[in-house]
Short mmCIF file of C-alpha atoms in Angstrom, two decimals:
data_model
loop_
_atom_site.label_atom_id
_atom_site.label_comp_id
_atom_site.label_asym_id
_atom_site.label_seq_id
_atom_site.Cartn_x
_atom_site.Cartn_y
_atom_site.Cartn_z
CA MET S 1 83.95 70.51 -7.15
CA SER S 2 85.80 67.63 -5.15
CA SER S 3 87.60 68.17 -1.69
CA ILE S 4 89.12 64.62 -0.41
CA LEU S 5 91.05 64.51 2.80
CA PHE S 6 93.79 61.48 3.10
CA ILE S 7 94.93 60.31 5.63
CA ASP S 8 97.65 58.38 6.11
CA THR S 9 98.67 57.33 10.14
CA SER S 10 100.67 54.25 8.77
CA ALA S 11 103.79 55.17 10.71
CA SER S 12 105.30 58.52 12.34
CA PRO S 13 104.96 61.76 11.22
CA TYR S 14 100.72 61.58 10.35
CA ASP S 15 100.35 63.17 6.67
CA VAL S 16 97.12 64.98 6.62
CA ILE S 17 96.21 66.73 2.00
CA ILE S 18 93.33 68.11 1.57
CA THR S 19 92.49 68.48 -2.08
CA ARG S 20 90.07 70.20 -4.00
CA ALA S 21 89.12 69.77 -7.43
CA GLU S 22 92.29 67.81 -7.34
CA GLN S 23 94.57 70.55 -6.55
CA VAL S 24 96.52 70.44 -3.37
CA VAL S 25 95.59 73.60 -0.32
CA PHE S 26 96.91 71.38 2.87
CA ASN S 27 99.98 68.69 3.07
CA SER S 28 101.50 68.18 6.39
CA ARG S 29 104.14 68.21 4.97
CA ASP S 30 104.63 71.24 4.63
CA HIS S 31 103.77 73.25 8.03
CA GLN S 32 106.77 71.78 10.77
CA THR S 33 105.23 72.64 13.67
CA MET S 34 103.34 68.95 13.29
CA SER S 35 105.96 67.33 12.33
CA GLU S 36 105.56 65.75 16.24
CA VAL S 37 102.28 65.14 16.70
CA ARG S 38 100.93 62.10 17.48
CA ASP S 39 96.94 63.24 17.39
CA LEU S 40 95.00 62.95 14.63
CA PRO S 41 92.15 64.99 14.96
CA ILE S 42 94.88 67.85 16.43
CA ILE S 43 96.60 67.94 12.83
CA VAL S 44 92.80 67.69 10.68
CA ASN S 45 91.34 71.04 13.04
CA TYR S 46 94.94 72.74 11.90
CA ALA S 47 93.76 71.56 8.37
CA PHE S 48 91.14 73.65 8.36
CA ARG S 49 92.28 76.59 10.04
CA GLN S 50 94.13 77.13 7.12
CA ILE S 51 92.60 76.66 4.44
CA ASP S 52 89.10 78.12 3.51
CA ILE S 53 87.53 75.30 2.58
CA THR S 54 85.29 73.47 5.73
CA PRO S 55 85.11 69.52 6.47
CA ALA S 56 80.93 70.28 5.10
CA ASP S 57 82.62 71.04 1.76
CA LEU S 58 84.24 67.43 1.97
CA THR S 59 83.30 65.27 -0.74
CA LEU S 60 85.23 62.26 0.56
CA ILE S 61 87.69 60.61 3.37
CA ALA S 62 90.10 58.06 1.19
CA VAL S 63 92.80 56.68 4.61
CA ASN S 64 95.11 54.41 4.59
CA VAL S 65 94.01 51.22 6.06
CA GLY S 66 97.13 49.99 6.55
CA PRO S 67 99.50 47.45 8.04
CA GLY S 68 101.24 49.94 9.96
CA GLY S 69 101.33 50.75 13.57
CA LEU S 70 98.55 48.68 15.14
CA SER S 71 96.72 51.52 17.25
CA SER S 72 97.81 54.75 14.95
CA ILE S 73 96.25 53.24 11.97
CA ARG S 74 92.95 52.39 13.93
CA SER S 75 93.55 56.23 15.35
CA GLY S 76 93.41 56.94 11.39
CA VAL S 77 90.26 54.55 10.40
CA SER S 78 88.14 55.59 13.75
CA PHE S 79 89.02 58.70 13.47
CA ALA S 80 87.28 58.47 9.31
CA ASN S 81 85.17 55.78 9.72
CA ALA S 82 83.01 58.51 12.63
CA LEU S 83 83.88 62.11 9.98
CA SER S 84 82.79 59.87 7.36
CA PHE S 85 79.27 59.29 9.12
CA SER S 86 78.91 62.42 10.72
CA LEU S 87 79.45 64.31 6.65
CA LYS S 88 77.14 61.43 5.93
CA ILE S 89 79.63 61.65 2.84
CA PRO S 90 81.82 58.13 1.29
CA VAL S 91 85.18 56.98 3.17
CA ALA S 92 87.85 55.44 0.43
CA PRO S 93 90.11 53.37 1.93
CA PHE S 94 93.58 51.26 0.46
CA SER S 95 96.64 49.80 1.87
CA SER S 96 100.39 51.02 2.57
CA PHE S 97 100.60 48.63 0.14
CA GLU S 98 99.39 50.75 -2.52
CA MET S 99 101.00 53.44 -1.98
CA MET S 100 103.48 51.46 -2.11
CA GLY S 101 103.00 50.72 -5.59
CA HIS S 102 101.91 53.81 -6.99
CA GLU S 103 104.82 54.92 -5.62
CA LEU S 104 107.59 52.97 -8.00
CA THR S 105 104.89 53.44 -10.63
CA ALA S 106 107.19 56.07 -12.61
CA GLU S 107 109.93 54.78 -11.87
CA THR S 108 109.57 51.21 -12.74
CA ASP S 109 107.43 48.38 -14.93
CA LEU S 110 108.78 46.22 -12.62
CA PRO S 111 106.33 43.58 -9.87
CA VAL S 112 106.16 46.27 -6.53
CA LEU S 113 107.25 43.36 -3.54
CA GLY S 114 106.65 45.26 -0.44
CA THR S 115 106.93 44.35 2.70
CA THR S 116 106.34 45.85 6.27
CA ARG S 117 105.98 44.35 10.14
CA GLY S 118 104.15 41.88 11.84
CA ALA S 119 104.30 39.95 15.10
CA GLY S 120 107.16 38.89 15.74
CA LYS S 121 108.85 37.35 13.08
CA ASN S 122 105.59 37.74 10.77
CA VAL S 123 105.86 40.23 7.77
CA TYR S 124 102.74 41.34 5.24
CA ALA S 125 103.80 41.32 1.94
CA CYS S 126 102.84 41.99 -0.36
CA LEU S 127 102.43 42.20 -4.89
CA PHE S 128 102.24 45.13 -6.34
CA THR S 129 101.37 45.44 -10.56
CA ALA S 130 99.65 48.07 -11.83
CA ASP S 131 96.27 48.09 -12.72
CA GLN S 132 95.52 44.41 -11.45
CA PRO S 133 94.60 43.29 -7.97
CA THR S 134 97.37 43.42 -4.77
CA VAL S 135 97.58 40.46 -3.84
CA MET S 136 98.49 40.36 0.34
CA CYS S 137 99.62 37.50 2.31
CA TYR S 138 100.55 37.53 5.32
CA GLY S 139 103.68 34.56 7.94
CA ILE S 140 107.05 33.81 7.71
CA PHE S 141 109.69 36.02 6.06
CA ALA S 142 110.98 33.95 3.17
CA GLU S 143 107.92 32.16 2.88
CA VAL S 144 105.51 34.48 1.99
CA VAL S 145 108.59 36.52 -0.10
CA GLN S 146 108.88 33.03 -1.92
CA GLU S 147 105.24 32.49 -1.96
CA LEU S 148 104.36 35.56 -3.92
CA THR S 149 107.66 35.99 -6.04
CA ALA S 150 108.22 32.23 -7.57
CA ASP S 151 106.69 33.29 -10.91
CA LEU S 152 108.57 36.43 -11.37
CA ASP S 153 112.11 36.85 -13.63
CA SER S 154 112.55 40.30 -11.17
CA PHE S 155 110.90 42.53 -9.08
CA ALA S 156 111.34 45.36 -7.27
CA VAL S 157 111.08 46.03 -4.03
CA ILE S 158 110.52 49.16 -1.41
CA GLY S 159 109.54 48.63 2.38
CA THR S 160 111.40 47.27 6.20
CA HIS S 161 113.03 43.81 4.62
CA ARG S 162 114.77 44.89 1.77
CA ALA S 163 117.97 44.69 2.60
CA GLU S 164 116.30 41.21 4.17
CA ILE S 165 115.71 39.99 0.36
CA GLN S 166 118.35 40.65 -0.80
CA ALA S 167 120.05 38.08 1.34
CA LEU S 168 117.76 35.35 0.39
CA GLY S 169 119.56 34.29 -1.98
CA LEU S 170 116.83 34.36 -4.07
CA THR S 171 117.32 33.94 -8.52
CA GLN S 172 115.54 36.37 -9.82
CA GLN S 173 116.74 40.12 -10.35
CA ILE S 174 116.10 42.63 -7.68
CA TRP S 175 116.11 46.52 -7.52
CA ASP S 176 115.53 47.78 -4.73
CA SER S 177 113.78 51.08 -4.69
CA GLU S 178 116.17 52.23 -1.37
CA ARG S 179 112.35 53.38 0.03
CA THR S 180 111.05 52.15 3.30
CA LYS S 181 107.30 53.19 2.83
CA GLY S 182 105.22 54.45 -0.20
CA THR S 183 104.32 58.49 0.78
CA LEU S 184 100.46 60.11 1.10
CA PRO S 185 101.26 61.88 -2.47
CA ALA S 186 101.44 58.67 -4.87
CA MET S 187 97.43 58.05 -3.79
CA LEU S 188 96.33 61.88 -4.92
CA ALA S 189 96.06 60.72 -8.68
CA GLN S 190 93.90 57.13 -7.46
CA THR S 191 90.90 58.78 -7.98
CA ASP S 192 89.53 55.92 -10.12
CA LEU S 193 90.08 53.47 -7.55
CA LEU S 194 89.23 55.09 -4.90
CA ASN S 195 85.78 55.86 -6.47
CA SER S 196 85.59 52.04 -6.87
CA ARG S 197 86.59 51.32 -3.07
CA GLN S 198 84.12 54.38 -1.20
CA ARG S 199 81.89 53.15 0.66
CA THR S 200 78.58 54.80 2.95
CA TYR S 201 77.33 54.09 7.02
CA PRO S 202 76.34 51.04 8.00
CA GLN S 203 79.61 50.07 5.66
CA ILE S 204 82.73 51.59 7.63
CA ALA S 205 86.83 51.18 6.46
CA HIS S 206 88.08 48.04 8.71
CA PRO S 207 92.45 48.19 9.08
CA ILE S 208 94.43 45.18 7.76
CA ASN S 209 95.37 43.50 9.26
CA GLU S 210 96.17 38.69 9.95
CA GLN S 211 92.76 38.32 9.98
CA THR S 212 91.42 40.95 6.97
CA LEU S 213 93.71 40.44 4.21
CA GLU S 214 91.21 39.03 1.90
CA THR S 215 88.73 41.85 2.80
CA ALA S 216 89.13 44.64 4.13
CA LEU S 217 89.97 46.34 0.28
CA MET U 1 66.10 74.04 22.93
CA THR U 2 66.96 72.09 25.88
CA GLN U 3 69.91 70.63 24.26
CA TYR U 4 71.91 67.47 25.66
CA ILE U 5 75.28 65.81 26.54
CA LEU U 6 76.40 62.63 24.19
CA GLY U 7 78.71 60.25 25.85
CA ILE U 8 81.61 57.56 24.50
CA GLU U 9 83.34 55.16 26.83
CA THR U 10 86.20 53.35 25.52
CA SER U 11 88.24 52.94 28.01
CA CYS U 12 88.17 48.57 28.27
CA ASP U 13 86.34 45.95 27.06
CA ASP U 14 83.08 48.27 27.03
CA THR U 15 82.02 50.05 23.82
CA ALA U 16 79.33 52.86 24.95
CA ALA U 17 76.87 55.39 23.80
CA ALA U 18 74.91 57.53 25.80
CA ILE U 19 72.58 61.04 25.79
CA VAL U 20 72.08 62.91 29.08
CA ALA U 21 70.42 65.46 30.54
CA GLU U 22 71.70 68.43 32.87
CA ASP U 23 70.13 67.28 34.98
CA GLY U 24 71.52 63.01 35.11
CA ARG U 25 68.58 61.96 33.15
CA VAL U 26 69.73 59.41 30.74
CA LEU U 27 67.29 59.39 27.77
CA SER U 28 69.65 56.47 25.73
CA ALA U 29 71.96 54.66 26.85
CA VAL U 30 74.01 51.36 24.41
CA THR U 31 76.37 49.77 25.05
CA ALA U 32 78.52 46.53 23.59
CA SER U 33 79.96 44.37 25.62
CA GLN U 34 83.37 41.59 24.54
CA ILE U 35 82.77 39.79 26.89
CA ASP U 36 82.21 36.73 24.89
CA ILE U 37 85.46 37.43 22.64
CA HIS U 38 87.82 37.67 26.17
CA ALA U 39 85.99 34.55 27.96
CA GLN U 40 88.88 32.90 26.43
CA TYR U 41 91.50 34.01 27.97
CA GLY U 42 90.45 35.10 31.24
CA GLY U 43 90.69 37.99 30.39
CA VAL U 44 90.67 40.84 28.68
CA PHE U 45 93.06 40.93 25.17
CA PRO U 46 93.79 44.72 24.49
CA GLU U 47 94.57 44.16 20.80
CA LEU U 48 90.86 42.59 20.76
CA ALA U 49 89.25 44.88 22.16
CA SER U 50 90.94 48.24 20.09
CA ARG U 51 89.61 45.77 16.03
CA ALA U 52 86.22 44.96 17.92
CA HIS U 53 85.96 48.93 19.38
CA LEU U 54 86.03 49.71 15.79
CA THR U 55 83.90 47.49 14.18
CA SER U 56 81.24 48.16 17.17
CA MET U 57 81.22 51.85 17.49
CA LEU U 58 79.43 53.72 14.97
CA PRO U 59 76.46 51.41 15.21
CA VAL U 60 76.53 52.81 19.32
CA VAL U 61 76.69 55.82 18.14
CA ASP U 62 73.90 55.57 15.94
CA GLU U 63 72.25 52.68 17.95
CA VAL U 64 72.02 56.10 20.97
CA PHE U 65 70.61 58.37 18.79
CA ARG U 66 67.97 56.18 17.62
CA ALA U 67 66.53 55.39 20.45
CA ALA U 68 66.07 58.74 22.35
CA ASP U 69 64.65 59.59 18.70
CA LEU U 70 66.72 62.67 17.97
CA THR U 71 69.74 64.45 15.82
CA HIS U 72 73.07 65.23 16.43
CA LYS U 73 71.50 68.30 16.06
CA ASP U 74 70.54 67.65 20.22
CA ILE U 75 74.12 67.39 21.50
CA LYS U 76 75.56 70.60 22.53
CA ALA U 77 79.05 68.44 23.44
CA ILE U 78 81.03 64.71 23.28
CA GLY U 79 81.73 63.99 26.37
CA VAL U 80 84.41 61.07 25.99
CA THR U 81 86.58 59.15 28.29
CA ARG U 82 90.81 60.53 28.24
CA GLY U 83 91.70 57.84 30.75
CA PRO U 84 92.81 56.04 32.33
CA GLY U 85 92.36 53.22 29.99
CA LEU U 86 94.06 50.86 27.88
CA ILE U 87 96.20 52.74 25.13
CA GLY U 88 94.37 51.51 22.45
CA SER U 89 90.20 51.29 23.28
CA LEU U 90 90.66 54.81 25.11
CA LEU U 91 91.97 55.50 21.02
CA VAL U 92 89.26 54.34 19.03
CA GLY U 93 86.94 56.11 21.37
CA LEU U 94 89.05 59.17 21.03
CA ASN U 95 89.42 59.90 16.81
CA THR U 96 85.86 59.01 16.40
CA ALA U 97 84.16 61.17 19.63
CA SER U 98 86.90 64.15 17.91
CA ALA U 99 85.48 63.17 14.70
CA LEU U 100 81.68 63.43 14.79
CA GLY U 101 82.37 67.06 16.26
CA LEU U 102 84.56 67.94 14.04
CA GLY U 103 81.89 67.43 11.49
CA TRP U 104 78.88 68.35 13.54
CA GLY U 105 80.87 71.34 14.39
CA ILE U 106 79.90 71.07 18.13
CA PRO U 107 83.02 70.75 20.93
CA VAL U 108 84.41 67.45 22.71
CA ILE U 109 85.82 66.88 25.69
CA GLY U 110 87.97 64.81 27.31
CA VAL U 111 87.07 63.06 30.54
CA ASN U 112 88.31 61.43 33.28
CA HIS U 113 87.35 57.07 33.63
CA LEU U 114 87.33 58.21 36.75
CA ARG U 115 85.19 60.68 38.18
CA GLY U 116 82.58 59.27 36.28
CA HIS U 117 82.21 56.53 37.81
CA LEU U 118 81.70 58.74 41.35
CA ARG U 119 79.20 61.41 39.48
CA SER U 120 77.56 57.06 38.17
CA VAL U 121 75.67 57.30 41.61
CA ASP U 122 73.92 60.64 40.69
CA LEU U 123 72.20 59.03 36.53
CA ASN U 124 68.62 59.28 36.67
CA GLU U 125 68.06 60.76 40.89
CA LYS U 126 70.28 62.34 42.50
CA ARG U 127 71.42 61.10 45.45
CA VAL U 128 74.62 61.94 46.44
CA GLU U 129 75.05 64.64 49.53
CA TYR U 130 78.95 65.75 50.26
CA PRO U 131 80.98 66.19 51.53
CA ALA U 132 80.91 62.48 50.42
CA ILE U 133 83.58 58.98 50.54
CA ILE U 134 84.52 57.57 48.08
CA LEU U 135 85.08 53.38 47.41
CA LEU U 136 85.58 52.69 43.59
CA VAL U 137 86.08 49.16 43.97
CA SER U 138 86.26 47.64 39.94
CA GLY U 139 88.95 45.43 38.33
CA GLY U 140 91.08 48.36 37.21
CA HIS U 141 91.05 50.51 40.00
CA THR U 142 90.36 50.25 43.81
CA PHE U 143 90.80 53.48 46.21
CA LEU U 144 89.08 55.85 48.76
CA ALA U 145 88.36 59.50 48.08
CA HIS U 146 86.76 62.88 49.66
CA MET U 147 85.28 64.29 47.69
CA ASP U 148 83.58 68.58 48.84
CA GLU U 149 80.84 69.60 47.31
CA ALA U 150 82.32 71.84 44.71
CA GLY U 151 83.86 68.95 43.87
CA GLU U 152 87.37 68.31 45.41
CA ILE U 153 88.29 65.17 45.41
CA THR U 154 91.45 64.10 47.74
CA TYR U 155 92.54 60.86 46.85
CA LEU U 156 93.50 58.82 50.76
CA GLY U 157 94.87 55.97 49.88
CA GLY U 158 94.36 52.85 47.10
CA THR U 159 96.15 49.00 46.70
CA ARG U 160 99.47 48.67 46.09
CA ASP U 161 99.47 46.03 44.41
CA ASP U 162 95.27 43.98 42.44
CA SER U 163 92.64 45.65 42.70
CA VAL U 164 89.93 44.00 43.81
CA GLY U 165 87.82 43.52 40.44
CA GLU U 166 91.02 41.80 39.81
CA ALA U 167 91.45 39.32 42.58
CA TYR U 168 88.05 38.36 42.52
CA ASP U 169 88.60 37.28 38.55
CA LYS U 170 91.53 35.91 38.96
CA VAL U 171 90.03 33.69 42.44
CA GLY U 172 87.08 33.23 40.11
CA ARG U 173 89.62 31.28 37.41
CA MET U 174 91.10 29.38 40.10
CA LEU U 175 87.33 27.90 41.02
CA ASP U 176 86.92 27.14 37.19
CA LEU U 177 84.63 29.94 37.04
CA PRO U 178 83.90 31.60 33.34
CA TYR U 179 85.19 34.86 32.94
CA PRO U 180 83.98 37.43 34.05
CA GLY U 181 84.36 35.66 37.56
CA GLY U 182 83.31 38.68 40.27
CA PRO U 183 79.96 37.90 39.81
CA LYS U 184 79.99 34.45 39.57
CA VAL U 185 82.12 34.00 43.21
CA ASP U 186 79.84 36.82 44.51
CA ARG U 187 77.22 34.00 44.16
CA LEU U 188 78.85 30.64 44.92
CA ALA U 189 79.98 32.52 48.34
CA LYS U 190 76.27 33.22 48.94
CA THR U 191 76.42 28.39 48.93
CA GLY U 192 79.62 28.23 51.00
CA GLU U 193 80.51 28.98 54.44
CA ILE U 194 82.89 31.04 56.25
CA ASN U 195 85.30 28.71 57.91
CA ILE U 196 89.11 29.48 55.91
CA PRO U 197 90.81 32.60 57.36
CA PHE U 198 91.54 33.79 54.72
CA PRO U 199 94.87 36.96 55.71
CA ARG U 200 92.92 40.28 56.08
CA PRO U 201 95.83 42.34 54.59
CA MET U 202 96.86 45.53 55.80
CA LEU U 203 93.66 45.93 58.13
CA ASN U 204 95.02 48.24 60.21
CA GLU U 205 97.61 50.43 57.90
CA GLY U 206 95.81 53.02 57.13
CA LEU U 207 93.69 53.50 54.24
CA GLU U 208 95.78 51.17 51.83
CA PHE U 209 94.70 48.47 50.20
CA SER U 210 96.68 45.68 48.77
CA PHE U 211 95.37 42.25 47.18
CA SER U 212 97.38 40.19 45.90
CA GLY U 213 98.42 38.46 49.34
CA LEU U 214 94.31 37.61 49.65
CA LYS U 215 94.55 36.00 46.04
CA THR U 216 97.76 33.71 46.86
CA ALA U 217 96.69 32.61 50.17
CA VAL U 218 93.39 31.53 47.66
CA SER U 219 95.86 29.82 45.20
CA LYS U 220 97.98 27.81 48.08
CA TYR U 221 94.57 26.43 50.01
CA LEU U 222 93.46 24.94 46.75
CA ARG U 223 96.93 23.28 46.16
CA LYS U 224 97.31 21.79 49.80
CA THR U 225 94.42 21.08 50.27
CA ALA U 226 92.71 17.38 49.26
CA ASP U 227 89.02 17.25 47.69
CA PRO U 228 88.88 21.46 48.48
CA LYS U 229 84.94 22.73 49.02
CA HIS U 230 84.49 25.89 46.34
CA GLU U 231 81.85 27.33 47.91
CA ASP U 232 83.60 27.98 51.05
CA ILE U 233 86.79 29.34 49.62
CA ALA U 234 84.29 31.57 48.09
CA ALA U 235 82.18 32.19 51.22
CA SER U 236 85.63 32.73 52.95
CA PHE U 237 87.12 35.23 50.10
CA VAL U 238 84.58 37.36 50.36
CA ASP U 239 84.86 37.57 53.65
CA ALA U 240 88.05 38.48 53.59
CA VAL U 241 87.63 41.24 51.22
CA ILE U 242 84.35 42.79 52.02
CA ASP U 243 85.73 42.99 56.14
CA VAL U 244 89.30 44.41 54.55
CA LEU U 245 86.78 47.43 52.16
CA MET U 246 84.36 48.27 55.37
CA THR U 247 87.32 48.36 57.61
CA LYS U 248 88.60 51.21 55.51
CA CYS U 249 85.77 52.65 54.86
CA ARG U 250 84.80 53.33 58.98
CA ARG U 251 88.28 54.28 58.80
CA ALA U 252 87.86 57.34 56.73
CA LEU U 253 84.51 57.44 57.49
CA LYS U 254 85.83 58.75 60.67
CA ASN U 255 88.51 60.94 60.60
CA ASN U 256 87.13 63.11 57.23
CA PRO U 257 84.05 65.63 57.09
CA ALA U 258 81.68 63.31 54.98
CA LYS U 259 77.76 62.60 54.44
CA SER U 260 77.14 59.64 52.32
CA LEU U 261 79.58 57.11 50.78
CA VAL U 262 79.73 56.39 47.55
CA VAL U 263 80.72 52.74 46.61
CA VAL U 264 80.86 52.76 42.38
CA GLY U 265 83.49 50.63 40.56
CA GLY U 266 82.10 47.16 38.86
CA VAL U 267 82.37 45.85 42.33
CA ALA U 268 80.07 47.89 42.96
CA ALA U 269 76.86 45.28 41.63
CA SER U 270 78.89 42.65 44.87
CA PRO U 271 75.46 42.31 46.71
CA GLN U 272 77.68 41.25 49.52
CA LEU U 273 79.11 44.42 49.63
CA ARG U 274 76.39 46.81 48.98
CA ALA U 275 74.91 44.66 52.00
CA ALA U 276 78.07 44.95 53.87
CA ALA U 277 77.65 49.29 53.24
CA GLY U 278 74.36 49.82 53.98
CA GLN U 279 75.25 48.07 57.30
CA LEU U 280 77.85 50.21 58.23
CA CYS U 281 76.20 53.37 57.13
CA THR U 282 73.91 52.97 59.24
CA ASP U 283 75.57 51.99 62.35
CA LEU U 284 78.06 55.72 61.66
CA ASP U 285 74.51 57.45 60.28
CA VAL U 286 75.21 58.59 56.74
CA LYS U 287 74.06 58.45 53.65
CA LEU U 288 75.11 54.64 51.59
CA CYS U 289 75.01 56.32 47.96
CA LEU U 290 75.11 53.17 44.86
CA PRO U 291 74.72 53.37 41.68
CA PRO U 292 71.71 51.31 40.26
CA LEU U 293 73.33 48.47 38.85
CA LYS U 294 73.04 48.69 35.44
CA TRP U 295 75.20 52.36 36.05
CA ALA U 296 78.21 50.16 38.30
CA THR U 297 80.19 48.75 35.56
CA ASP U 298 81.58 50.50 32.98
CA ASN U 299 78.99 52.92 31.30
CA ALA U 300 78.98 56.10 28.76
CA ALA U 301 76.24 57.84 30.17
CA MET U 302 78.64 58.34 33.48
CA ILE U 303 81.04 60.22 30.94
CA GLY U 304 78.17 61.98 30.40
CA LEU U 305 76.97 63.59 32.86
CA ALA U 306 80.90 63.76 33.80
CA ALA U 307 81.45 66.41 30.95
CA TRP U 308 78.50 68.70 31.97
CA ASP U 309 80.59 69.09 35.30
CA TYR U 310 83.12 70.10 32.70
CA VAL U 311 80.93 71.98 30.84
CA LYS U 312 79.22 73.98 34.05
CA LEU U 313 83.27 74.76 35.05
CA GLY U 314 84.67 75.79 31.53
CA LEU U 315 86.72 73.02 31.60
CA GLU U 316 88.29 72.20 28.45
CA TYR U 317 90.47 69.35 27.86
CA ASP U 318 91.47 68.24 24.95
CA PRO U 319 90.53 64.96 23.70
CA ILE U 320 93.52 63.03 23.51
CA PRO U 321 94.69 60.06 25.06
CA GLN U 322 96.39 60.04 28.83
CA VAL U 323 96.86 56.22 30.02
CA ARG U 324 97.22 56.85 33.50
CA LEU U 325 94.81 59.45 34.96
CA PRO U 326 94.65 60.10 39.20
CA ILE U 327 91.43 60.84 40.60
CA HIS U 328 92.27 64.44 41.32
CA GLU U 329 92.35 65.66 37.46
CA TYR U 330 89.95 66.34 35.77
#
């Protein structure tokens, strides 16, 4: 029976979900005491005290590798890699943009343009289309948005720059999702994607940064 | 069955793991250095340090078990540096240790990095006789402390600005020496003459230190001197540093009960400092305790041995990062 630990530390509060046979048996959002905790090990240890599953029952660890807060993403990825190593089970990386895209697939068929902050005037941006590989870019905000959307008639926006994208004066039709990020439950049904990403030591998950856009997933 | 502690250290720019027995024997120790990554910046670049830790951490842990021919079943607990240190670097080690502990079902203890340095002297051989005066001199820290038989530590005085290691590295850069400059300054100093009267900051003031003014004096001397002799600058700078450190150590040894002088931290690898400390201890008839050179700089064996102290005392400090952590805390 599959038991999966899902980890998202891209932003505060951190999210931890554990599923068993595709049913959620723990969701940190249901536990008020965990909402202010910024230490992932505390949340995960708390989770295993609440349920009748032990770490040894896990069959997969799925972890958000970003982009997001630099240190917070590295915390989640370090934890996921080491738990994978110690339990000898696979780790499967997914991105903040896949979380954004899958968040909106029930509401729209439009391609989804997601953005998160980068260093200085740079942003991470991604064009997400269901069942197609995601295309991620890093660079100056207006330049990457225009590059990713040049061939589109219309698209949806999600992320931290929705207002700025709409203020760029682009000719395309833009649907505002009114959301700043995706949520972890959006990944629960993505078993095919996660199975295709499984890696075991010496292969590990790597955080997405400007140097690893093409290799992290 | 004999059990060991797995030590993990990632407070700055070394990714390290070691397996240590209760008596201080080091069964294996592996360190992945980041010197090549930071050399082009002339100092540690925190974001790159953190990235490199993540890449190296598990291979280092894997290798330390292979080198000792042990498995996680031989490990009683994991000791991991909880601070002080760079937050991004600490987080990688702490999250890794926590997850290993969860997966293997063993406790994880957050260890004060500074206490690790103090214990580095007893690795592989018991050297310290307590009570002791401790001089910690590294790239991040410079202070004097008193430690009694029970492990109680009293802070005596520290630097108000730059650490000794920082001053060494900055002077190394001024003299066009590649990073890390400290050991190269010492080597260059051996070829020069002590003929420049650099200041001895705070020489007559208690047990506090200040190295910023000395560093500035070197910079000013270089600017105003035509055709300066770098080897003489290095020799005169090292002489000033050693003079200040030994004057403070002498004062601390005279004013506090002590059987040993313990000199630890990366700068404890300095041959000039080791020689001067040896002379001071001969003069005052106290035992000089120096870590073997391989344990002078940041390493995980010292964290593993310090973690044994926590186990014996029943101390359970959570593996949560503390960017600032004073020496008297565990």
